[in-house]
Coordinates of C-alpha atoms and ligand atoms in Angstrom, one line a residue:
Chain A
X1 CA 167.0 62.8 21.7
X2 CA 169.9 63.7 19.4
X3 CA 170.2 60.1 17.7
X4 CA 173.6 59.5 15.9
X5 CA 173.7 58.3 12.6
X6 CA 176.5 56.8 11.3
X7 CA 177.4 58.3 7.9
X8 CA 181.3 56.6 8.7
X9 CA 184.0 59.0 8.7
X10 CA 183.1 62.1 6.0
X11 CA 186.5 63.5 6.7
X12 CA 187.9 60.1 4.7
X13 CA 187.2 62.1 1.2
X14 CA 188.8 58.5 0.0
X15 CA 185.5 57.6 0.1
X16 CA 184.2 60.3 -2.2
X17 CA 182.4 57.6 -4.4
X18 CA 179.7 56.4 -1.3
X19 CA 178.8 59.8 -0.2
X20 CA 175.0 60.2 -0.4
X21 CA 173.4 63.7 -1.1
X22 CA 174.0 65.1 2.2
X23 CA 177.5 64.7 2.0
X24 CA 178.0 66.3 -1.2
X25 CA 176.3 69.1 0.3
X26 CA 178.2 69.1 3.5
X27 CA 181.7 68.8 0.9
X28 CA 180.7 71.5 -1.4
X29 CA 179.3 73.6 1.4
X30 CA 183.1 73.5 3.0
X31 CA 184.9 74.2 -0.3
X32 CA 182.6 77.4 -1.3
X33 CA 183.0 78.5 2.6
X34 CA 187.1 78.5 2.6
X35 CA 187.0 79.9 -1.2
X36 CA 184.7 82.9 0.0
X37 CA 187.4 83.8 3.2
X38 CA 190.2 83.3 1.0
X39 CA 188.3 85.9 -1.2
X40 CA 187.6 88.0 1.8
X41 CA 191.2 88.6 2.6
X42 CA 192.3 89.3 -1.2
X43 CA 189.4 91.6 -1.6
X44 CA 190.3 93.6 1.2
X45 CA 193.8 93.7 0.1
X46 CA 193.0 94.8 -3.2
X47 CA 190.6 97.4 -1.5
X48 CA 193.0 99.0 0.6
X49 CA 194.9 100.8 -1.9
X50 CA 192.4 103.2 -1.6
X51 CA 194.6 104.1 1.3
X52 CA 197.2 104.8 -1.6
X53 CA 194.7 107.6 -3.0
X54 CA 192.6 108.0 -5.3
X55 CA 194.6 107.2 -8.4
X56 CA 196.1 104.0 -7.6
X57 CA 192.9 102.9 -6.3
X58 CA 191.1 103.3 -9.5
X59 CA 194.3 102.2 -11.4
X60 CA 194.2 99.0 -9.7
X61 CA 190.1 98.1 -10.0
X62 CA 190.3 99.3 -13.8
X63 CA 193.4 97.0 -14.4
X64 CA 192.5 94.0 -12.5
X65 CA 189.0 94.5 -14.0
X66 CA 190.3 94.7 -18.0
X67 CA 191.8 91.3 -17.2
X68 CA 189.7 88.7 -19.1
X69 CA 191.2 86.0 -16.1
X70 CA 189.6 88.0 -13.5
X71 CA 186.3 88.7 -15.2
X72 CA 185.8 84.6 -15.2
X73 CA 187.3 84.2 -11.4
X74 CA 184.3 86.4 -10.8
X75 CA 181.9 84.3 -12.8
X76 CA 183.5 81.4 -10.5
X77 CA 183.1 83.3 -7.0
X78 CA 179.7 84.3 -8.1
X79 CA 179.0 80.6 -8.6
X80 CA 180.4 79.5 -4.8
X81 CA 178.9 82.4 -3.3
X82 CA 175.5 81.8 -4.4
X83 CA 175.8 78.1 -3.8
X84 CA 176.9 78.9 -0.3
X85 CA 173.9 81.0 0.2
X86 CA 171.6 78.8 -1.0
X87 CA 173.0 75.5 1.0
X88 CA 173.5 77.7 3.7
X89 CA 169.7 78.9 4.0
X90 CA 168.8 75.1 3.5
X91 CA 171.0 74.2 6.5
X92 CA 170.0 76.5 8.2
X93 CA 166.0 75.4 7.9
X94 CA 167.6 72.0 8.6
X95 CA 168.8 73.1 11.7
X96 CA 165.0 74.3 12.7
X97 CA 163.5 70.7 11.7
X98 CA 162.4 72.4 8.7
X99 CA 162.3 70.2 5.4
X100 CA 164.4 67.3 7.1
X101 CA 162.7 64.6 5.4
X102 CA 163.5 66.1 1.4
X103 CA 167.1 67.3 2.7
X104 CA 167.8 65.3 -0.4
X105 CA 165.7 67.4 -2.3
X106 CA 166.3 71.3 -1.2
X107 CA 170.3 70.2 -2.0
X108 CA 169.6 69.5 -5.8
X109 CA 167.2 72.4 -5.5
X110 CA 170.2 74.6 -4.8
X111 CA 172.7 72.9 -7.0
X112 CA 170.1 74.0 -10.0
X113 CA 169.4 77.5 -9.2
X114 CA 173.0 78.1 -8.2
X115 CA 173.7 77.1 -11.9
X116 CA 170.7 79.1 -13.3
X117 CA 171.9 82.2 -11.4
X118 CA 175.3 81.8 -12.7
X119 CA 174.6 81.4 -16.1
X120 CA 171.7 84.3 -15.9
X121 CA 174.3 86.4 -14.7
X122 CA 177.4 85.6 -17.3
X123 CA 176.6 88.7 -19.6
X124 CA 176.7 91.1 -17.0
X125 CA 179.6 89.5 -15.6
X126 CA 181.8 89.7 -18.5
X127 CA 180.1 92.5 -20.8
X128 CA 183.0 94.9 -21.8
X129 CA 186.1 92.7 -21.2
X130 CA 186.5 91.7 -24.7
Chain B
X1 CA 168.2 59.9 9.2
X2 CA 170.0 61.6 11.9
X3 CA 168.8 64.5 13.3
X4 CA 171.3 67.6 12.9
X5 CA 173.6 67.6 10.3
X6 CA 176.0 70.4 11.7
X7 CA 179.8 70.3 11.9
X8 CA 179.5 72.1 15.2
X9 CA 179.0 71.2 18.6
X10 CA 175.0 71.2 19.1
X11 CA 173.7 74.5 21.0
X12 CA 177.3 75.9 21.5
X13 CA 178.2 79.3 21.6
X14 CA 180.1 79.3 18.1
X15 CA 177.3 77.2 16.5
X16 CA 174.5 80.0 17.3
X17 CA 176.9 82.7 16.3
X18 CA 177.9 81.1 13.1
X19 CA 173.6 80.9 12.4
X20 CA 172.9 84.4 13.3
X21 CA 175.8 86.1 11.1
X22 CA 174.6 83.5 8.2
X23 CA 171.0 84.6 8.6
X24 CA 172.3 88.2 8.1
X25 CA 174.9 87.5 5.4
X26 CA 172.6 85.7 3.0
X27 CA 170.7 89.3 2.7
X28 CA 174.2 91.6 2.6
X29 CA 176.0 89.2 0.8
X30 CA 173.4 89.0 -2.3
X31 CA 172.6 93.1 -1.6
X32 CA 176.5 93.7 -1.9
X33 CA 176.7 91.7 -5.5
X34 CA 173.5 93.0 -6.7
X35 CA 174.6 96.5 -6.4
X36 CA 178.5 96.1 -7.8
X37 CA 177.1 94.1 -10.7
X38 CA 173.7 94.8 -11.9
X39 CA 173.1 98.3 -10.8
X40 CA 176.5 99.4 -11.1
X41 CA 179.1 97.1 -13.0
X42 CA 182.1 96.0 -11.7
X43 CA 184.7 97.9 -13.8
X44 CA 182.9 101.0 -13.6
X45 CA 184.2 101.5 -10.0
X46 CA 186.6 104.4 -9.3
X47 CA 187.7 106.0 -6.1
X48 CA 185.0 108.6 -7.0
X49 CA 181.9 106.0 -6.9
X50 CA 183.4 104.4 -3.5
X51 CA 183.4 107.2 -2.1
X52 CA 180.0 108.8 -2.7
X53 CA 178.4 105.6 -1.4
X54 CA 180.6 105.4 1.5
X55 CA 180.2 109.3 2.5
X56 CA 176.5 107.9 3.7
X57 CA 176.6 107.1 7.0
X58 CA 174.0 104.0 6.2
X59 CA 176.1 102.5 3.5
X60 CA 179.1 103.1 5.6
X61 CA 177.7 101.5 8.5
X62 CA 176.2 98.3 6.7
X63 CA 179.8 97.6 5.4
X64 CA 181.2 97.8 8.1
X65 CA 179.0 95.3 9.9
X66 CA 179.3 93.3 6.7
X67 CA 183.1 93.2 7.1
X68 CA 182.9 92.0 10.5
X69 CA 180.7 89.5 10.4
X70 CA 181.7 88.1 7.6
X71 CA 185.5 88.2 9.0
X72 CA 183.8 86.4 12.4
X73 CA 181.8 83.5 9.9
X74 CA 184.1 82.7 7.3
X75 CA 187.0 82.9 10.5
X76 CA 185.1 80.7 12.9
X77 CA 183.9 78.5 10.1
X78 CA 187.7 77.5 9.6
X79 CA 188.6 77.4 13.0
X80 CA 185.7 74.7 13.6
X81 CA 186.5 72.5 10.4
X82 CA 190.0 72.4 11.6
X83 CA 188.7 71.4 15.4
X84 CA 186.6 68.7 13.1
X85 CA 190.3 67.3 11.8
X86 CA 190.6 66.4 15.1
X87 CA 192.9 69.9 16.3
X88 CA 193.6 69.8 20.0
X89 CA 195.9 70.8 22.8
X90 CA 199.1 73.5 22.0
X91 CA 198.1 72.7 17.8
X92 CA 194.7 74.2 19.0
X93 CA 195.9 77.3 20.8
X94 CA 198.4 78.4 18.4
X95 CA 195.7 78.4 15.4
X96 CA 193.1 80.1 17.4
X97 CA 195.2 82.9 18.2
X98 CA 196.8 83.0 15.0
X99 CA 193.4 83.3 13.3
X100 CA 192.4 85.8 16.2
X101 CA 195.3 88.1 14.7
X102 CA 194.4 87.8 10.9
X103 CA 191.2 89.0 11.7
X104 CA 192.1 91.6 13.7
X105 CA 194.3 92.8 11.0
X106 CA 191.6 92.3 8.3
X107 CA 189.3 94.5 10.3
X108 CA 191.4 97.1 11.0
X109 CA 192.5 96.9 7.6
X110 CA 189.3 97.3 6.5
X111 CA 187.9 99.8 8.6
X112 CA 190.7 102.0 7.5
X113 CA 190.1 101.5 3.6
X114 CA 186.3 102.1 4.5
X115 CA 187.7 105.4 6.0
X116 CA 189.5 106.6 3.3
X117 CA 186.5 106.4 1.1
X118 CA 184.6 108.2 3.8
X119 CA 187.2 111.3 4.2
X120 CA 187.6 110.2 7.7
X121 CA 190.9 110.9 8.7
X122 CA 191.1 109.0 12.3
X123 CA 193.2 105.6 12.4
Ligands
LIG201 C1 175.9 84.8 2.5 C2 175.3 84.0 3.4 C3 175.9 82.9 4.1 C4 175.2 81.9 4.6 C5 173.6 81.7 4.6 C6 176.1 80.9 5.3 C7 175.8 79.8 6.0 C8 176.7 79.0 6.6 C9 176.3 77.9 7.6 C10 174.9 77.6 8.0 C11 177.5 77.3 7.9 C12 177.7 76.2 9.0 C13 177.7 74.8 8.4 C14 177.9 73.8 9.6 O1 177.2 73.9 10.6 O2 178.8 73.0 9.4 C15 178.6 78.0 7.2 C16 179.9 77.6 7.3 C17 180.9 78.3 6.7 N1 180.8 79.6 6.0 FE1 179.1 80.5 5.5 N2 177.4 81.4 5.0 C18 177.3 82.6 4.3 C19 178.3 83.4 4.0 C20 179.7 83.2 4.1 C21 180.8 84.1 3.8 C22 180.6 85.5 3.3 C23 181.9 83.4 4.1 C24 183.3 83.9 4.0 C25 183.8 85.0 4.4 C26 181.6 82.1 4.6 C27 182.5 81.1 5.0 C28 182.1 80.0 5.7 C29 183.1 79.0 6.2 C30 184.6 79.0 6.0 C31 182.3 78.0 6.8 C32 182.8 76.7 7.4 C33 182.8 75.6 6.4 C34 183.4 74.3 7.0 O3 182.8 73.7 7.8 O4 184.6 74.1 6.6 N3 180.2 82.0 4.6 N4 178.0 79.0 6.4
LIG202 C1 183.2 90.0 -7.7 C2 182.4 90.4 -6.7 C3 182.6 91.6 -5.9 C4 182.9 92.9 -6.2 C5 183.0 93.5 -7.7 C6 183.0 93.7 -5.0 C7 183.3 95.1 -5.0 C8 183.5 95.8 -3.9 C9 183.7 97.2 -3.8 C10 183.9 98.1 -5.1 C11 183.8 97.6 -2.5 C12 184.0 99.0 -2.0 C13 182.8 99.7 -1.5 C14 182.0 100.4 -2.6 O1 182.5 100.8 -3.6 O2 180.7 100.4 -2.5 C15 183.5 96.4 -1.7 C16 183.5 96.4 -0.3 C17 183.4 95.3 0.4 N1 183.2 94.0 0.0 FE1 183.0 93.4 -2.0 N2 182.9 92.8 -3.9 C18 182.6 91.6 -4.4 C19 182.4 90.4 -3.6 C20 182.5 90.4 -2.2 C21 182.4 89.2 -1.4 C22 182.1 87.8 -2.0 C23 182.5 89.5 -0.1 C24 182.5 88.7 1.1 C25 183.2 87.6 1.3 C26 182.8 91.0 -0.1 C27 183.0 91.8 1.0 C28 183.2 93.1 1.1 C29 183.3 93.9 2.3 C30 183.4 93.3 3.7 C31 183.5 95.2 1.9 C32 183.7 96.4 2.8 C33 185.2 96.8 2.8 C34 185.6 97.8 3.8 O3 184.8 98.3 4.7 O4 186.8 98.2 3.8 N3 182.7 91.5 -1.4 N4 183.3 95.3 -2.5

């Protein structure tokens, strides 16, 4: 039932310029996934000086949040997070037999509203760090 | 066209685990940015605002889910691209409990920053 289909070896990212659609999606999908548990830890990190009180945890946010650097890293983890949303909610139709056949499709589909929600979202994002 | 497309091994354990703390993600994840940037704005937090939303038991309780299953996804999503590299034998072992203790320590971590926000003053 299962048929194999042999995309060659995806892990060879020396072939970046073959990769069809799906593989883009499978690439990016990766790269947003490690980028949002590399944020996980920091964030929790950056959290816990809570456990310092009160003071240094609103120190802290308020500093790290006056930095113009930080306000665009946010724009960028926005960006990845919704991506991985989006791909992730394709896959996971994918996964159900839903939409196979314009897999193609439903990956440009998220690449476009990821990049619609992102730029939607830029004011908000940065208003009061200038 | 090939069937599945996963990176995981079809009908495992991991691989149904990985699709059931996605599924509840996708809602947290977009709830949790939609209420630290559009209804409240990132620099406006403070130790005061934390704390009133963490003080209900709800709120409390969502994050704390939130922190563990995103811990378990973004965790297991590694430890399964790494397998995909082709990680076997002693390598295998040594990463899995490696990444076992990281996320035990970013729990616990966690669930004591979510208690200081609470006023909970056990751990
Ligand atoms: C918000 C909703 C999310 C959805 C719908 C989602 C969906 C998915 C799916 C379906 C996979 C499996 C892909 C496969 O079978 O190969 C996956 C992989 C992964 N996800 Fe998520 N995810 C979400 C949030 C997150 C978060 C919050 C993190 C980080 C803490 C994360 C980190 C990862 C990682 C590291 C992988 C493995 C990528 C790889 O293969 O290298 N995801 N995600
Ligand atoms: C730039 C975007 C983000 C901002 C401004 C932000 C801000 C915050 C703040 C202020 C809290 C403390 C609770 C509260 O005040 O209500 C919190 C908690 C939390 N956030 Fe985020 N967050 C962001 C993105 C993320 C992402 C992408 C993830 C997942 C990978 C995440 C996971 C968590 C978790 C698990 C907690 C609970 C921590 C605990 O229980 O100790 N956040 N976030």
């Amino acid at each position: 039932m299962s048929q194999s289909y042999n995309r060659g070896l995806i892990e060879d990212f020396g072939r970046w310029r073959e990769f069809s659609a799906g593989m883009w999606a499978w690439v990016f999908h990766k790269f947003t996934g490690w980028v949002l548990v590399g944020y996980l830890f920091t964030h929790i990190a950056v959290l816990s000086t809570a456990l310092s009180g009160a003071a240094a945890y609103t120190g802290t946010i308020q500093t790290l949040e006056g930095l113009l650097v930080v306000r665009i890293l946010e724009v960028g983890l926005l960006a990845v997070a919704v991506f991985h949303i989006l791909n992730g909610l394709r896959l996971l139709m994918i996964d159900l037999g839903i939409g196979l056949e314009s897999q193609d499709k439903s990956f440009y589909a998220s690449l476009i509203l990821t990049g619609a929600i992102t730029v939607a979202s830029v004011p908000t994002f940065i208003a009061g760090a200038f | 066209m090939a069937e599945r497309y996963s990176s995981f091994r079809p009908g495992g354990r991991r691989w149904l685990w990985q699709r059931i703390t996605a599924a509840f993600l996708a809602v947290v994840l977009s709830f949790h940015f939609f209420l630290l940037h559009f209804v409240y704005h990132a620099d406006e937090v403070t130790f005061a605002l934390s704390s009133a939303r963490m003080e209900s038991w709800t709120y409390y309780s969502l994050m704390i889910l939130f922190l563990i299953t995103a811990t378990f996804h973004g965790v297991n999503g590694v430890y399964n691209a790494l397998i995909n590299q082709g990680l076997t034998g002693t390598k295998q072992t040594i990463v899995k409990w490696t990444l076992v203790v990281a996320s035990a320590i970013l729990i616990v971590q966690g669930v004591r920053t979510a208690n200081a926000w609470a006023g909970i003053s056990i751990l």
